Structure formats: C-alpha cells, structure tokens
Amino acid sequence: MTHDGKKLTGLVAATFTPLTPKGEVNLSVIGQYIDFLVEKQGVRKIFVNGTTGESLSLSVDERKQLAEAWCQKGKGKLEDVIVHVGCSSLKDSQELARHAVEAGADGIAVISPTFFKPPNAVLALDVVEGIEKVIPSFRGLKFSGSDLLDFGQCVSCSPGHWTHLYGMDEQLLAALAMGADGAVGSTYNYMGSTMNKVLCAFDKGDLEQARKLQFQMQEIILFAIKQGFNLAMNKQLMSEMSGISLGPPRLPLIPCDVTKAQVVVQKMYSVLGEQQ
C-alpha cells in the first residue's frame, strides 16, 4: 500500500539504472525511459534502486539522485514510484528512507543487509508475522522466491490491506493463483505489454490464454538463460528493445555480449510477434 492508502496492484517494473559508457549515473534518459514504459508497455508503476538497478554498486548520493529524478520526471505519468532503500548499513537505509519521503516517493521497500546472514533460512511468513506491531506503516511484501507454500501462507495469514507482489516473472501466473496482487520484475520493462495481458486474462478467468502467454514468456527466458542471461544481458535487452542507451552495468559486473542480446531480442519477436 502506498502512502495515500491505495493498495499497490498490477505490474511494477524494476528499473535499470542508466549509466554513461564510463559507468557514471546518467539521469538524462530517465524521462525517455518513463515514456517507453507508459506508452509502449502499459506499465505505470516502478521499483527504483533495487537489484535490477544495481543499488548495492551505487553510492548513497547516487541513489538519492536517482530517487529524485524518477519521482520528479514521473509526476503526472507514473502512478506509483517505490524506492528501495536497503543497504548493508542500517544508517544508510534510514537516511535513504527519509530522503525518499522528501523526494516524493509513493512508498519504500527494504531488503535486510546481505553480508552478515542469519544462520538459518528464514521463511517470509515468520518475518511478517506480527510485524505491524514493530512497523505500523508496513503494508506488504515483494516475494522473490519459488516457494509458493511460503508465499501462499503469507497471503492467507496477512491482513487484507497488505499488498503481496511476486518477484519471479517466469512463474507469475502460479503466484496469481495463490493470491498475488501484482508483481515486481525486470522483464516488465520490455515485456510488460505481454505480461499485462496475462493479468487481464487471469482476471477474466481465461486461464487458457493466460497460460499461453506465460508459456511464451518462459520460452523466451529459457532461451535467454542458454545465452547467459544475467543482469548485464537483461540491461542490454532493455537498451535494444527501447532504443534507449542505458550503458553497461557497473563493475564488478561485466558488460554483456551485444550479439547474444540481439539473438534473444530476435527470439522475443519470433515468439511474441508484434505484441512488443
């Protein structure tokens, strides 16, 4: 749920961070990026500075600049801008959370610090149980795992005003059947129009059409995996599909072989036709 009390639903694109060829943040293309999402993909909600946005490779100041730019340039065009503020340093997370409010974000998201890990795997259900007593403003979770038992119990045991967003694009339909309100994902940057059709078909009860589209998306992802699908390729796919130069990933990630990305783009068009 966003700060205005509206429940967050539908597709949310996890945005890539545009960089110059030398790896510096490039704010100049964000307006163009937003127009592509809205006009070509039908996606009006974004998740900024997450894993897809290479947030842990960015400085606190860079993350602030990006949050401000996405919020400012999205006014009147985007419905929701969610800013991820998770860091290895809790103090940095607190600073970014305060800044997100000032920048005009509709909500924030946070992942726990990733360097010092708990000794055991923790179920999301155990994390969110009773969490509103500690965090009164807590309004839901982004679940990016394949454990639909855990996800289903989160949906089943949570208050009705919480939002449950699913984070594995290739199996969104299964999560919708378990009660997902929507999804956050990187492929929605350039396959949003197709996945919006999955949501629409599911809402209408047309499971045959929803499965057909989800299977097509899975075929593309499996093909991309065989070509070495990772964040660098993902970012290059967005550049190829949108015509916007998003630059390379930041080190330690290595740039994608452009030829391989172009092969995946051709596969996308062969499977989806003119849907994109």
PDB file of C-alpha atoms in Angstrom, residues 14-177:
ATOM      1  CA  ALA A  14      12.093  -2.894 -11.534  1.00  0.00           C
ATOM      2  CA  THR A  15      14.066  -0.179 -13.301  1.00  0.00           C
ATOM      3  CA  PHE A  16      17.616  -0.387 -14.601  1.00  0.00           C
ATOM      4  CA  THR A  17      19.981   2.407 -13.646  1.00  0.00           C
ATOM      5  CA  PRO A  18      21.125   4.297 -16.766  1.00  0.00           C
ATOM      6  CA  LEU A  19      24.890   4.740 -16.840  1.00  0.00           C
ATOM      7  CA  THR A  20      27.266   6.526 -19.199  1.00  0.00           C
ATOM      8  CA  PRO A  21      29.785   4.432 -21.150  1.00  0.00           C
ATOM      9  CA  LYS A  22      32.255   5.225 -18.347  1.00  0.00           C
ATOM     10  CA  GLY A  23      29.890   3.918 -15.685  1.00  0.00           C
ATOM     11  CA  GLU A  24      28.577   7.170 -14.208  1.00  0.00           C
ATOM     12  CA  VAL A  25      24.880   7.708 -13.452  1.00  0.00           C
ATOM     13  CA  ASN A  26      23.065   9.156 -16.464  1.00  0.00           C
ATOM     14  CA  LEU A  27      19.892  10.945 -15.389  1.00  0.00           C
ATOM     15  CA  SER A  28      19.260  12.486 -18.806  1.00  0.00           C
ATOM     16  CA  VAL A  29      17.431   9.465 -20.277  1.00  0.00           C
ATOM     17  CA  ILE A  30      15.037   8.811 -17.391  1.00  0.00           C
ATOM     18  CA  GLY A  31      12.228  10.878 -18.942  1.00  0.00           C
ATOM     19  CA  GLN A  32      12.535   8.914 -22.170  1.00  0.00           C
ATOM     20  CA  TYR A  33      12.643   5.668 -20.176  1.00  0.00           C
ATOM     21  CA  ILE A  34       9.392   6.559 -18.388  1.00  0.00           C
ATOM     22  CA  ASP A  35       7.678   7.380 -21.691  1.00  0.00           C
ATOM     23  CA  PHE A  36       8.685   3.957 -23.068  1.00  0.00           C
ATOM     24  CA  LEU A  37       7.244   2.166 -20.046  1.00  0.00           C
ATOM     25  CA  VAL A  38       3.971   4.071 -20.136  1.00  0.00           C
ATOM     26  CA  GLU A  39       3.394   4.332 -23.881  1.00  0.00           C
ATOM     27  CA  LYS A  40       4.869   1.070 -25.166  1.00  0.00           C
ATOM     28  CA  GLN A  41       4.492  -1.341 -22.240  1.00  0.00           C
ATOM     29  CA  GLY A  42       1.451  -0.018 -20.389  1.00  0.00           C
ATOM     30  CA  VAL A  43       3.446  -0.054 -17.144  1.00  0.00           C
ATOM     31  CA  ARG A  44       2.881   2.902 -14.831  1.00  0.00           C
ATOM     32  CA  LYS A  45       4.472   1.685 -11.620  1.00  0.00           C
ATOM     33  CA  ILE A  46       8.174   1.344 -10.911  1.00  0.00           C
ATOM     34  CA  PHE A  47      10.529  -0.083  -8.294  1.00  0.00           C
ATOM     35  CA  VAL A  48      13.675   2.049  -8.193  1.00  0.00           C
ATOM     36  CA  ASN A  49      17.172   1.202  -6.904  1.00  0.00           C
ATOM     37  CA  GLY A  50      16.578  -2.492  -6.408  1.00  0.00           C
ATOM     38  CA  THR A  51      18.753  -5.404  -7.518  1.00  0.00           C
ATOM     39  CA  THR A  52      17.926  -4.670 -11.155  1.00  0.00           C
ATOM     40  CA  GLY A  53      19.018  -1.077 -10.541  1.00  0.00           C
ATOM     41  CA  GLU A  54      22.404  -2.255  -9.203  1.00  0.00           C
ATOM     42  CA  SER A  55      21.702  -0.428  -5.945  1.00  0.00           C
ATOM     43  CA  LEU A  56      24.486  -2.039  -3.940  1.00  0.00           C
ATOM     44  CA  SER A  57      27.002  -0.839  -6.529  1.00  0.00           C
ATOM     45  CA  LEU A  58      25.801   2.752  -6.128  1.00  0.00           C
ATOM     46  CA  SER A  59      26.740   5.344  -3.541  1.00  0.00           C
ATOM     47  CA  VAL A  60      24.138   6.806  -1.185  1.00  0.00           C
ATOM     48  CA  ASP A  61      24.358  10.113  -3.052  1.00  0.00           C
ATOM     49  CA  GLU A  62      23.812   8.410  -6.413  1.00  0.00           C
ATOM     50  CA  ARG A  63      20.781   6.591  -5.058  1.00  0.00           C
ATOM     51  CA  LYS A  64      19.364   9.894  -3.845  1.00  0.00           C
ATOM     52  CA  GLN A  65      19.894  11.489  -7.258  1.00  0.00           C
ATOM     53  CA  LEU A  66      18.113   8.588  -8.929  1.00  0.00           C
ATOM     54  CA  ALA A  67      15.190   8.625  -6.493  1.00  0.00           C
ATOM     55  CA  GLU A  68      14.700  12.341  -7.092  1.00  0.00           C
ATOM     56  CA  ALA A  69      14.907  12.013 -10.865  1.00  0.00           C
ATOM     57  CA  TRP A  70      12.444   9.099 -11.109  1.00  0.00           C
ATOM     58  CA  CYS A  71       9.971  10.852  -8.792  1.00  0.00           C
ATOM     59  CA  GLN A  72      10.225  14.245 -10.491  1.00  0.00           C
ATOM     60  CA  LYS A  73      10.116  13.006 -14.078  1.00  0.00           C
ATOM     61  CA  GLY A  74       7.371  10.509 -13.276  1.00  0.00           C
ATOM     62  CA  LYS A  75       4.935  13.132 -11.987  1.00  0.00           C
ATOM     63  CA  GLY A  76       1.736  13.031 -13.992  1.00  0.00           C
ATOM     64  CA  LYS A  77       2.889   9.923 -15.875  1.00  0.00           C
ATOM     65  CA  LEU A  78       3.554   7.220 -13.299  1.00  0.00           C
ATOM     66  CA  GLU A  79       1.008   6.019 -10.762  1.00  0.00           C
ATOM     67  CA  ASP A  80       3.465   4.733  -8.167  1.00  0.00           C
ATOM     68  CA  VAL A  81       7.194   5.111  -7.563  1.00  0.00           C
ATOM     69  CA  ILE A  82       8.516   2.703  -4.948  1.00  0.00           C
ATOM     70  CA  VAL A  83      12.089   3.406  -3.848  1.00  0.00           C
ATOM     71  CA  HIS A  84      14.165   0.573  -2.463  1.00  0.00           C
ATOM     72  CA  VAL A  85      16.333   1.754   0.439  1.00  0.00           C
ATOM     73  CA  GLY A  86      18.021  -1.454   1.584  1.00  0.00           C
ATOM     74  CA  CYS A  87      21.773  -1.217   2.346  1.00  0.00           C
ATOM     75  CA  SER A  88      24.450  -3.083   4.214  1.00  0.00           C
ATOM     76  CA  SER A  89      24.475  -0.137   6.627  1.00  0.00           C
ATOM     77  CA  LEU A  90      21.249   0.399   8.554  1.00  0.00           C
ATOM     78  CA  LYS A  91      22.154   4.075   8.990  1.00  0.00           C
ATOM     79  CA  ASP A  92      22.363   4.467   5.219  1.00  0.00           C
ATOM     80  CA  SER A  93      18.970   2.761   4.860  1.00  0.00           C
ATOM     81  CA  GLN A  94      17.432   5.165   7.348  1.00  0.00           C
ATOM     82  CA  GLU A  95      18.931   8.134   5.519  1.00  0.00           C
ATOM     83  CA  LEU A  96      17.635   6.874   2.165  1.00  0.00           C
ATOM     84  CA  ALA A  97      14.182   6.230   3.636  1.00  0.00           C
ATOM     85  CA  ARG A  98      13.937   9.801   4.931  1.00  0.00           C
ATOM     86  CA  HIS A  99      15.143  11.104   1.590  1.00  0.00           C
ATOM     87  CA  ALA A 100      12.616   9.014  -0.368  1.00  0.00           C
ATOM     88  CA  VAL A 101       9.798  10.713   1.545  1.00  0.00           C
ATOM     89  CA  GLU A 102      11.264  14.132   0.741  1.00  0.00           C
ATOM     90  CA  ALA A 103      11.684  13.184  -2.924  1.00  0.00           C
ATOM     91  CA  GLY A 104       8.002  12.330  -3.226  1.00  0.00           C
ATOM     92  CA  ALA A 105       8.143   8.536  -3.394  1.00  0.00           C
ATOM     93  CA  ASP A 106       4.810   6.756  -3.028  1.00  0.00           C
ATOM     94  CA  GLY A 107       6.370   4.081  -0.840  1.00  0.00           C
ATOM     95  CA  ILE A 108       9.632   2.455   0.133  1.00  0.00           C
ATOM     96  CA  ALA A 109      10.868  -1.114   0.095  1.00  0.00           C
ATOM     97  CA  VAL A 110      13.754  -2.629   2.000  1.00  0.00           C
ATOM     98  CA  ILE A 111      15.740  -5.846   1.982  1.00  0.00           C
ATOM     99  CA  SER A 112      17.721  -6.881   5.024  1.00  0.00           C
ATOM    100  CA  PRO A 113      21.519  -6.450   4.953  1.00  0.00           C
ATOM    101  CA  THR A 114      23.021  -9.215   2.841  1.00  0.00           C
ATOM    102  CA  PHE A 115      26.628  -9.509   4.011  1.00  0.00           C
ATOM    103  CA  PHE A 116      26.012 -10.738   7.550  1.00  0.00           C
ATOM    104  CA  LYS A 117      23.479 -13.507   7.049  1.00  0.00           C
ATOM    105  CA  PRO A 118      21.317 -15.258   9.666  1.00  0.00           C
ATOM    106  CA  PRO A 119      22.492 -18.829  10.414  1.00  0.00           C
ATOM    107  CA  ASN A 120      19.346 -20.417   9.033  1.00  0.00           C
ATOM    108  CA  ALA A 121      16.970 -19.873   6.174  1.00  0.00           C
ATOM    109  CA  VAL A 122      14.030 -17.770   7.332  1.00  0.00           C
ATOM    110  CA  LEU A 123      10.514 -18.097   5.970  1.00  0.00           C
ATOM    111  CA  ALA A 124       8.888 -14.876   4.821  1.00  0.00           C
ATOM    112  CA  LEU A 125       5.870 -15.874   6.902  1.00  0.00           C
ATOM    113  CA  ASP A 126       7.991 -15.810  10.051  1.00  0.00           C
ATOM    114  CA  VAL A 127       9.336 -12.365   9.153  1.00  0.00           C
ATOM    115  CA  VAL A 128       5.967 -10.715   8.571  1.00  0.00           C
ATOM    116  CA  GLU A 129       4.091 -12.343  11.446  1.00  0.00           C
ATOM    117  CA  GLY A 130       3.216  -9.563  13.895  1.00  0.00           C
ATOM    118  CA  ILE A 131       5.389  -7.068  12.007  1.00  0.00           C
ATOM    119  CA  GLU A 132       2.847  -4.218  12.176  1.00  0.00           C
ATOM    120  CA  LYS A 133       3.394  -4.090  15.950  1.00  0.00           C
ATOM    121  CA  VAL A 134       7.006  -3.130  15.260  1.00  0.00           C
ATOM    122  CA  ILE A 135       6.498  -1.268  11.957  1.00  0.00           C
ATOM    123  CA  PRO A 136       2.991   0.285  11.951  1.00  0.00           C
ATOM    124  CA  SER A 137       3.433   1.537   8.371  1.00  0.00           C
ATOM    125  CA  PHE A 138       4.239  -1.939   6.995  1.00  0.00           C
ATOM    126  CA  ARG A 139       1.907  -2.711   4.105  1.00  0.00           C
ATOM    127  CA  GLY A 140       3.129  -5.832   2.338  1.00  0.00           C
ATOM    128  CA  LEU A 141       5.956  -7.713   0.730  1.00  0.00           C
ATOM    129  CA  LYS A 142       7.745  -8.418  -2.510  1.00  0.00           C
ATOM    130  CA  PHE A 143       8.280 -12.180  -2.567  1.00  0.00           C
ATOM    131  CA  SER A 144      11.107 -13.194  -4.905  1.00  0.00           C
ATOM    132  CA  GLY A 145      11.327 -16.923  -4.296  1.00  0.00           C
ATOM    133  CA  SER A 146       9.916 -20.106  -5.778  1.00  0.00           C
ATOM    134  CA  ASP A 147       8.425 -21.406  -2.503  1.00  0.00           C
ATOM    135  CA  LEU A 148       4.734 -20.983  -3.206  1.00  0.00           C
ATOM    136  CA  LEU A 149       3.895 -22.697   0.091  1.00  0.00           C
ATOM    137  CA  ASP A 150       5.570 -19.857   1.979  1.00  0.00           C
ATOM    138  CA  PHE A 151       4.087 -17.246  -0.351  1.00  0.00           C
ATOM    139  CA  GLY A 152       0.608 -18.743  -0.116  1.00  0.00           C
ATOM    140  CA  GLN A 153       0.724 -18.715   3.670  1.00  0.00           C
ATOM    141  CA  CYS A 154       1.841 -15.076   3.623  1.00  0.00           C
ATOM    142  CA  VAL A 155      -1.245 -14.261   1.556  1.00  0.00           C
ATOM    143  CA  SER A 156      -3.522 -16.457   3.656  1.00  0.00           C
ATOM    144  CA  CYS A 157      -2.382 -15.199   7.062  1.00  0.00           C
ATOM    145  CA  SER A 158      -1.952 -11.498   6.288  1.00  0.00           C
ATOM    146  CA  PRO A 159      -4.390  -8.604   6.785  1.00  0.00           C
ATOM    147  CA  GLY A 160      -6.492  -7.761   3.753  1.00  0.00           C
ATOM    148  CA  HIS A 161      -4.956  -4.307   3.369  1.00  0.00           C
ATOM    149  CA  TRP A 162      -1.470  -5.707   2.700  1.00  0.00           C
ATOM    150  CA  THR A 163      -0.098  -5.963  -0.822  1.00  0.00           C
ATOM    151  CA  HIS A 164       1.593  -9.180  -1.961  1.00  0.00           C
ATOM    152  CA  LEU A 165       3.799  -8.702  -5.005  1.00  0.00           C
ATOM    153  CA  TYR A 166       5.569 -11.616  -6.683  1.00  0.00           C
ATOM    154  CA  GLY A 167       9.123 -11.298  -7.982  1.00  0.00           C
ATOM    155  CA  MET A 168       9.741 -14.255 -10.306  1.00  0.00           C
ATOM    156  CA  ASP A 169       8.496 -13.100 -13.687  1.00  0.00           C
ATOM    157  CA  GLU A 170       8.661 -16.534 -15.327  1.00  0.00           C
ATOM    158  CA  GLN A 171       6.049 -18.022 -12.965  1.00  0.00           C
ATOM    159  CA  LEU A 172       3.789 -15.072 -12.245  1.00  0.00           C
ATOM    160  CA  LEU A 173       0.642 -16.966 -13.200  1.00  0.00           C
ATOM    161  CA  ALA A 174       1.184 -19.514 -10.432  1.00  0.00           C
ATOM    162  CA  ALA A 175       1.541 -16.701  -7.900  1.00  0.00           C
ATOM    163  CA  LEU A 176      -1.647 -15.042  -9.169  1.00  0.00           C
ATOM    164  CA  ALA A 177      -3.471 -18.289  -8.465  1.00  0.00           C
TER     165      ALA A 177
END
